[in-house]
PDB file of C-alpha atoms in Angstrom:
ATOM      1  CA  UNK A   5       0.056  -0.085   0.207  1.00 54.00           C
ATOM      2  CA  UNK A   6       2.805   2.578   0.999  1.00 54.00           C
ATOM      3  CA  UNK A   7       4.747   1.348  -2.108  1.00 59.00           C
ATOM      4  CA  UNK A   8       1.952   2.083  -4.289  1.00 64.00           C
ATOM      5  CA  UNK A   9       1.176   5.405  -2.798  1.00 67.00           C
ATOM      6  CA  UNK A  10       4.882   6.490  -2.972  1.00 75.00           C
ATOM      7  CA  UNK A  11       4.950   5.056  -6.633  1.00 75.00           C
ATOM      8  CA  UNK A  12       1.792   7.230  -7.543  1.00 75.00           C
ATOM      9  CA  UNK A  13       3.244  10.371  -5.903  1.00 80.00           C
ATOM     10  CA  UNK A  14       6.593   9.918  -7.866  1.00 82.00           C
ATOM     11  CA  UNK A  15       4.617   9.534 -11.054  1.00 80.00           C
ATOM     12  CA  UNK A  16       2.473  12.658 -10.316  1.00 81.00           C
ATOM     13  CA  UNK A  17       5.671  14.573  -9.707  1.00 84.00           C
ATOM     14  CA  UNK A  18       7.177  13.379 -12.874  1.00 84.00           C
ATOM     15  CA  UNK A  19       4.255  14.286 -14.924  1.00 84.00           C
ATOM     16  CA  UNK A  20       4.430  17.692 -13.363  1.00 85.00           C
ATOM     17  CA  UNK A  21       7.708  18.174 -14.402  1.00 85.00           C
ATOM     18  CA  UNK A  22       7.077  17.284 -18.213  1.00 82.00           C
ATOM     19  CA  UNK A  23       4.441  20.137 -18.113  1.00 85.00           C
ATOM     20  CA  UNK A  24       5.531  23.397 -19.653  1.00 86.00           C
ATOM     21  CA  UNK A  25       5.785  26.388 -17.370  1.00 89.00           C
ATOM     22  CA  UNK A  26       2.885  27.819 -19.077  1.00 90.00           C
ATOM     23  CA  UNK A  27       0.500  24.709 -18.310  1.00 90.00           C
ATOM     24  CA  UNK A  28       1.738  24.894 -14.695  1.00 91.00           C
ATOM     25  CA  UNK A  29       0.570  28.591 -14.662  1.00 93.00           C
ATOM     26  CA  UNK A  30      -2.776  27.538 -16.057  1.00 92.00           C
ATOM     27  CA  UNK A  31      -3.085  24.928 -13.405  1.00 93.00           C
ATOM     28  CA  UNK A  32      -2.766  27.531 -10.490  1.00 93.00           C
ATOM     29  CA  UNK A  33      -5.161  29.588 -12.328  1.00 94.00           C
ATOM     30  CA  UNK A  34      -7.693  26.844 -12.414  1.00 94.00           C
ATOM     31  CA  UNK A  35      -7.032  26.398  -8.919  1.00 93.00           C
ATOM     32  CA  UNK A  36      -8.085  29.933  -8.030  1.00 94.00           C
ATOM     33  CA  UNK A  37     -11.233  29.396 -10.282  1.00 93.00           C
ATOM     34  CA  UNK A  38     -11.856  26.213  -8.261  1.00 93.00           C
ATOM     35  CA  UNK A  39     -11.889  28.164  -5.000  1.00 92.00           C
ATOM     36  CA  UNK A  40     -14.280  30.950  -6.546  1.00 93.00           C
ATOM     37  CA  UNK A  41     -16.645  28.037  -8.017  1.00 91.00           C
ATOM     38  CA  UNK A  42     -16.715  26.402  -4.694  1.00 90.00           C
ATOM     39  CA  UNK A  43     -17.520  29.618  -2.868  1.00 90.00           C
ATOM     40  CA  UNK A  44     -20.180  30.547  -5.142  1.00 90.00           C
ATOM     41  CA  UNK A  45     -21.604  26.845  -4.936  1.00 88.00           C
ATOM     42  CA  UNK A  46     -21.837  27.235  -1.299  1.00 87.00           C
ATOM     43  CA  UNK A  47     -23.422  30.444  -1.469  1.00 88.00           C
ATOM     44  CA  UNK A  48     -26.127  29.251  -3.881  1.00 86.00           C
ATOM     45  CA  UNK A  49     -26.858  26.160  -1.846  1.00 82.00           C
ATOM     46  CA  UNK A  50     -27.010  28.149   1.389  1.00 79.00           C
ATOM     47  CA  UNK A  51     -29.565  30.528  -0.120  1.00 81.00           C
ATOM     48  CA  UNK A  52     -32.023  28.037  -1.102  1.00 80.00           C
ATOM     49  CA  UNK A  53     -33.494  27.573   2.319  1.00 76.00           C
ATOM     50  CA  UNK A  54     -33.668  31.440   3.293  1.00 76.00           C
ATOM     51  CA  UNK A  55     -35.354  31.918  -0.246  1.00 79.00           C
ATOM     52  CA  UNK A  56     -37.969  29.445   0.386  1.00 80.00           C
ATOM     53  CA  UNK A  57     -38.575  31.017   3.877  1.00 77.00           C
ATOM     54  CA  UNK A  58     -38.997  34.471   2.309  1.00 78.00           C
ATOM     55  CA  UNK A  59     -41.579  32.966  -0.112  1.00 79.00           C
ATOM     56  CA  UNK A  60     -43.534  31.313   2.580  1.00 80.00           C
ATOM     57  CA  UNK A  61     -43.092  34.031   5.441  1.00 76.00           C
ATOM     58  CA  UNK A  62     -42.050  37.237   3.972  1.00 75.00           C
ATOM     59  CA  UNK A  63     -43.194  39.152   6.937  1.00 76.00           C
ATOM     60  CA  UNK A  64     -40.639  37.508   9.179  1.00 73.00           C
ATOM     61  CA  UNK A  65     -37.931  38.795   7.030  1.00 70.00           C
ATOM     62  CA  UNK A  66     -39.391  42.147   6.431  1.00 70.00           C
ATOM     63  CA  UNK A  67     -39.208  42.872  10.337  1.00 70.00           C
ATOM     64  CA  UNK A  68     -35.872  41.437  10.684  1.00 69.00           C
ATOM     65  CA  UNK A  69     -33.363  43.861  11.899  1.00 72.00           C
ATOM     66  CA  UNK A  70     -30.587  42.918   9.079  1.00 68.00           C
ATOM     67  CA  UNK A  71     -32.981  43.515   6.504  1.00 69.00           C
ATOM     68  CA  UNK A  72     -34.138  47.242   7.522  1.00 73.00           C
ATOM     69  CA  UNK A  73     -31.196  48.891   5.474  1.00 76.00           C
ATOM     70  CA  UNK A  74     -32.123  46.996   2.371  1.00 71.00           C
ATOM     71  CA  UNK A  75     -36.091  47.892   2.946  1.00 73.00           C
ATOM     72  CA  UNK A  76     -35.230  51.567   3.375  1.00 75.00           C
ATOM     73  CA  UNK A  77     -33.056  51.655   0.374  1.00 76.00           C
ATOM     74  CA  UNK A  78     -35.485  50.082  -1.808  1.00 72.00           C
ATOM     75  CA  UNK A  79     -38.652  51.953  -0.441  1.00 75.00           C
ATOM     76  CA  UNK A  80     -40.531  48.966   0.453  1.00 73.00           C
ATOM     77  CA  UNK A  81     -43.652  49.330   2.444  1.00 73.00           C
ATOM     78  CA  UNK A  82     -45.232  45.875   2.590  1.00 76.00           C
ATOM     79  CA  UNK A  83     -43.721  42.380   3.412  1.00 72.00           C
ATOM     80  CA  UNK A  84     -44.907  41.162   0.038  1.00 74.00           C
ATOM     81  CA  UNK A  85     -42.950  43.735  -1.800  1.00 76.00           C
ATOM     82  CA  UNK A  86     -39.423  41.984  -0.611  1.00 76.00           C
ATOM     83  CA  UNK A  87     -40.306  38.857  -2.606  1.00 78.00           C
ATOM     84  CA  UNK A  88     -39.514  40.086  -6.052  1.00 81.00           C
ATOM     85  CA  UNK A  89     -36.133  41.909  -5.223  1.00 78.00           C
ATOM     86  CA  UNK A  90     -34.998  38.731  -3.202  1.00 79.00           C
ATOM     87  CA  UNK A  91     -36.073  36.505  -6.093  1.00 85.00           C
ATOM     88  CA  UNK A  92     -34.084  38.456  -8.493  1.00 86.00           C
ATOM     89  CA  UNK A  93     -30.974  38.226  -6.296  1.00 84.00           C
ATOM     90  CA  UNK A  94     -31.402  34.691  -6.000  1.00 87.00           C
ATOM     91  CA  UNK A  95     -31.669  34.079  -9.638  1.00 90.00           C
ATOM     92  CA  UNK A  96     -28.567  36.158 -10.297  1.00 91.00           C
ATOM     93  CA  UNK A  97     -26.658  34.220  -7.672  1.00 89.00           C
ATOM     94  CA  UNK A  98     -27.689  30.934  -9.201  1.00 91.00           C
ATOM     95  CA  UNK A  99     -26.694  32.148 -12.680  1.00 92.00           C
ATOM     96  CA  UNK A 100     -23.248  33.358 -11.631  1.00 92.00           C
ATOM     97  CA  UNK A 101     -22.655  30.151  -9.659  1.00 91.00           C
ATOM     98  CA  UNK A 102     -23.495  28.249 -12.670  1.00 92.00           C
ATOM     99  CA  UNK A 103     -21.654  30.165 -15.185  1.00 94.00           C
ATOM    100  CA  UNK A 104     -18.503  29.959 -13.050  1.00 93.00           C
ATOM    101  CA  UNK A 105     -18.999  26.261 -12.777  1.00 92.00           C
ATOM    102  CA  UNK A 106     -19.390  25.993 -16.565  1.00 94.00           C
ATOM    103  CA  UNK A 107     -16.239  28.158 -16.900  1.00 94.00           C
ATOM    104  CA  UNK A 108     -14.406  25.868 -14.524  1.00 94.00           C
ATOM    105  CA  UNK A 109     -15.551  22.728 -16.538  1.00 93.00           C
ATOM    106  CA  UNK A 110     -14.195  24.341 -19.700  1.00 94.00           C
ATOM    107  CA  UNK A 111     -10.903  25.634 -18.207  1.00 93.00           C
ATOM    108  CA  UNK A 112     -10.133  22.046 -16.761  1.00 93.00           C
ATOM    109  CA  UNK A 113     -11.048  20.330 -20.055  1.00 92.00           C
ATOM    110  CA  UNK A 114      -9.134  22.581 -21.940  1.00 93.00           C
ATOM    111  CA  UNK A 115      -6.165  22.444 -19.651  1.00 92.00           C
ATOM    112  CA  UNK A 116      -6.298  18.480 -19.646  1.00 91.00           C
ATOM    113  CA  UNK A 117      -6.204  18.240 -23.467  1.00 91.00           C
ATOM    114  CA  UNK A 118      -3.587  21.140 -23.943  1.00 91.00           C
ATOM    115  CA  UNK A 119      -1.427  19.293 -21.625  1.00 90.00           C
ATOM    116  CA  UNK A 120      -2.135  16.165 -23.538  1.00 87.00           C
ATOM    117  CA  UNK A 121      -1.158  17.769 -26.648  1.00 87.00           C
ATOM    118  CA  UNK A 122       2.157  19.194 -25.310  1.00 88.00           C
ATOM    119  CA  UNK A 123       3.124  15.697 -24.284  1.00 85.00           C
ATOM    120  CA  UNK A 124       2.240  14.325 -27.600  1.00 84.00           C
ATOM    121  CA  UNK A 125       4.322  16.711 -29.170  1.00 84.00           C
ATOM    122  CA  UNK A 126       7.185  16.065 -26.774  1.00 84.00           C
ATOM    123  CA  UNK A 127       6.936  12.427 -27.500  1.00 80.00           C
ATOM    124  CA  UNK A 128       6.886  12.931 -31.217  1.00 80.00           C
ATOM    125  CA  UNK A 129       9.878  15.374 -31.040  1.00 82.00           C
ATOM    126  CA  UNK A 130      11.925  12.959 -28.832  1.00 80.00           C
ATOM    127  CA  UNK A 131      11.077  10.004 -31.276  1.00 78.00           C
ATOM    128  CA  UNK A 132      11.894  12.097 -34.430  1.00 77.00           C
ATOM    129  CA  UNK A 133      15.270  13.081 -33.234  1.00 79.00           C
ATOM    130  CA  UNK A 134      16.531   9.666 -32.419  1.00 76.00           C
ATOM    131  CA  UNK A 135      19.157   7.878 -34.414  1.00 78.00           C
ATOM    132  CA  UNK A 136      18.404   6.091 -37.571  1.00 74.00           C
ATOM    133  CA  UNK A 137      19.181   2.651 -36.177  1.00 72.00           C
ATOM    134  CA  UNK A 138      16.432   3.134 -33.628  1.00 70.00           C
ATOM    135  CA  UNK A 139      13.831   3.979 -36.428  1.00 67.00           C
ATOM    136  CA  UNK A 140      14.770   0.770 -38.406  1.00 71.00           C
ATOM    137  CA  UNK A 141      14.143  -1.487 -35.493  1.00 71.00           C
ATOM    138  CA  UNK A 142      11.060   0.037 -34.263  1.00 71.00           C
ATOM    139  CA  UNK A 143       7.629  -0.661 -35.683  1.00 71.00           C
ATOM    140  CA  UNK A 144       5.656   2.555 -36.614  1.00 70.00           C
ATOM    141  CA  UNK A 145       2.596   1.222 -34.814  1.00 74.00           C
ATOM    142  CA  UNK A 146       4.426   1.531 -31.471  1.00 72.00           C
ATOM    143  CA  UNK A 147       5.169   5.209 -32.252  1.00 72.00           C
ATOM    144  CA  UNK A 148       1.528   5.776 -32.935  1.00 74.00           C
ATOM    145  CA  UNK A 149       0.511   3.961 -29.866  1.00 73.00           C
ATOM    146  CA  UNK A 150       2.801   6.089 -27.931  1.00 70.00           C
ATOM    147  CA  UNK A 151       1.619   9.389 -29.346  1.00 74.00           C
ATOM    148  CA  UNK A 152      -2.009   8.588 -29.494  1.00 77.00           C
ATOM    149  CA  UNK A 153      -3.124   5.888 -27.238  1.00 80.00           C
ATOM    150  CA  UNK A 154      -0.988   6.461 -24.189  1.00 79.00           C
ATOM    151  CA  UNK A 155      -1.304  10.157 -24.386  1.00 82.00           C
ATOM    152  CA  UNK A 156      -5.222   9.780 -24.427  1.00 82.00           C
ATOM    153  CA  UNK A 157      -4.830   7.449 -21.420  1.00 83.00           C
ATOM    154  CA  UNK A 158      -2.868  10.191 -19.556  1.00 84.00           C
ATOM    155  CA  UNK A 159      -5.580  12.859 -20.379  1.00 86.00           C
ATOM    156  CA  UNK A 160      -8.527  10.766 -19.547  1.00 85.00           C
ATOM    157  CA  UNK A 161      -6.895   8.513 -16.853  1.00 84.00           C
ATOM    158  CA  UNK A 162      -4.765  10.960 -15.110  1.00 86.00           C
ATOM    159  CA  UNK A 163      -5.092  14.731 -15.637  1.00 88.00           C
ATOM    160  CA  UNK A 164      -8.745  15.062 -15.952  1.00 89.00           C
ATOM    161  CA  UNK A 165      -9.700  12.815 -12.981  1.00 88.00           C
ATOM    162  CA  UNK A 166      -7.112  14.634 -10.674  1.00 90.00           C
ATOM    163  CA  UNK A 167      -8.437  17.962 -11.668  1.00 91.00           C
ATOM    164  CA  UNK A 168     -11.897  16.794 -10.812  1.00 90.00           C
ATOM    165  CA  UNK A 169     -10.740  15.232  -7.628  1.00 89.00           C
ATOM    166  CA  UNK A 170      -9.310  18.587  -6.622  1.00 91.00           C
ATOM    167  CA  UNK A 171     -12.335  20.497  -7.472  1.00 91.00           C
ATOM    168  CA  UNK A 172     -14.616  18.099  -5.733  1.00 88.00           C
ATOM    169  CA  UNK A 173     -12.489  18.214  -2.586  1.00 89.00           C
ATOM    170  CA  UNK A 174     -12.434  22.034  -2.354  1.00 90.00           C
ATOM    171  CA  UNK A 175     -16.144  21.967  -2.779  1.00 88.00           C
ATOM    172  CA  UNK A 176     -16.632  19.349  -0.080  1.00 85.00           C
ATOM    173  CA  UNK A 177     -14.506  21.136   2.301  1.00 86.00           C
ATOM    174  CA  UNK A 178     -16.286  24.399   1.683  1.00 86.00           C
ATOM    175  CA  UNK A 179     -19.829  22.760   2.204  1.00 83.00           C
ATOM    176  CA  UNK A 180     -18.630  20.975   5.355  1.00 82.00           C
ATOM    177  CA  UNK A 181     -17.022  24.208   6.671  1.00 84.00           C
ATOM    178  CA  UNK A 182     -20.207  26.118   6.315  1.00 81.00           C
ATOM    179  CA  UNK A 183     -22.410  23.306   8.007  1.00 80.00           C
ATOM    180  CA  UNK A 184     -19.818  23.067  10.928  1.00 82.00           C
ATOM    181  CA  UNK A 185     -19.973  26.740  11.370  1.00 81.00           C
ATOM    182  CA  UNK A 186     -23.836  26.486  11.377  1.00 77.00           C
ATOM    183  CA  UNK A 187     -24.545  23.467  13.386  1.00 78.00           C
ATOM    184  CA  UNK A 188     -21.823  20.722  14.388  1.00 83.00           C
ATOM    185  CA  UNK A 189     -24.425  18.016  14.829  1.00 84.00           C
ATOM    186  CA  UNK A 190     -25.987  18.428  11.480  1.00 78.00           C
ATOM    187  CA  UNK A 191     -22.484  18.623   9.972  1.00 79.00           C
ATOM    188  CA  UNK A 192     -21.470  15.382  11.635  1.00 83.00           C
ATOM    189  CA  UNK A 193     -24.796  13.679  10.718  1.00 85.00           C
ATOM    190  CA  UNK A 194     -24.389  14.719   7.048  1.00 80.00           C
ATOM    191  CA  UNK A 195     -20.752  13.522   7.030  1.00 82.00           C
ATOM    192  CA  UNK A 196     -21.462  10.249   8.541  1.00 88.00           C
ATOM    193  CA  UNK A 197     -24.568   9.578   6.399  1.00 85.00           C
ATOM    194  CA  UNK A 198     -22.973  10.395   2.994  1.00 82.00           C
ATOM    195  CA  UNK A 199     -19.652   8.804   3.929  1.00 83.00           C
ATOM    196  CA  UNK A 200     -21.518   5.703   4.958  1.00 88.00           C
ATOM    197  CA  UNK A 201     -23.197   5.786   1.472  1.00 88.00           C
ATOM    198  CA  UNK A 202     -20.127   6.432  -0.583  1.00 83.00           C
ATOM    199  CA  UNK A 203     -18.348   3.552   1.359  1.00 84.00           C
ATOM    200  CA  UNK A 204     -21.191   1.008   0.731  1.00 86.00           C
ATOM    201  CA  UNK A 205     -21.084   2.082  -3.170  1.00 83.00           C
ATOM    202  CA  UNK A 206     -17.152   1.716  -3.181  1.00 82.00           C
ATOM    203  CA  UNK A 207     -17.450  -1.776  -1.467  1.00 83.00           C
ATOM    204  CA  UNK A 208     -20.251  -3.015  -3.839  1.00 82.00           C
ATOM    205  CA  UNK A 209     -18.463  -1.588  -6.914  1.00 81.00           C
ATOM    206  CA  UNK A 210     -14.828  -2.703  -5.820  1.00 77.00           C
ATOM    207  CA  UNK A 211     -14.880  -6.037  -7.662  1.00 74.00           C
ATOM    208  CA  UNK A 212     -15.887  -4.476 -11.051  1.00 75.00           C
ATOM    209  CA  UNK A 213     -13.425  -1.793 -10.629  1.00 70.00           C
ATOM    210  CA  UNK A 214     -10.653  -4.224 -10.019  1.00 74.00           C
ATOM    211  CA  UNK A 215     -11.667  -6.133 -13.222  1.00 72.00           C
TER     212      UNK A 215
END
C-alpha cells in the first residue's frame, strides 16, 4: 500500500515536471477558479432555504433587523414587496454560480487536452530526433500507440480525474466548513451519512473496478 502510494506520488511529480511552465501557471489559475466556484456554490446552496423562507413567510424577513437597511434603500412598504427583489438576487446568484462552474469545467477540459497535446508533441519530437538505427528497428505502430493511445490514457485517466478530484475536494471542504459553522451535529450527521453511503457504493463496486 505504501509502495503504491509512493509510486503514485513519484509518477505525479514526474508528470508535473514534464508540463510546460505555461501549463503549470494555467493549473494555478484553474485552482483559483476552483476556489471561486466552490465559494459561489456554497452561497447558492445556502441561499435555497432562506429564499424558500422568504416565499412562505415574507413578514418575518421584512421585520428582521438585518433587512431594515435594504428595505429603506428599496423603499418597500409591505412584506410582500420584498419577494421580487430577493427572487431577482437569488436568480442572479444561481446564474453566476452556474456560469463559474461551466467556466471551470471548460478550463479543466481545455487544460487537460492542452497538456496532453504538449505531451504528444514532446513524444513525437523525442522520437523524431532519435538515431536512424532506432527508427529501423522500431515498428511504426509503437510510435503511433505512444503518441495517440498512451497520451489519451494520460488525459482521460490521470489529468482530468486529478483536476476533478481537486475541484470536488475543495467544494466538499467548503460545504462542510459552512455546515460545521452553522450546526456541528448536522454537519457530523451529514458527513457520517453520506460517507457511509459512498463507502457502501465503493464496497459494492470494488470487484467490478478491479476487473
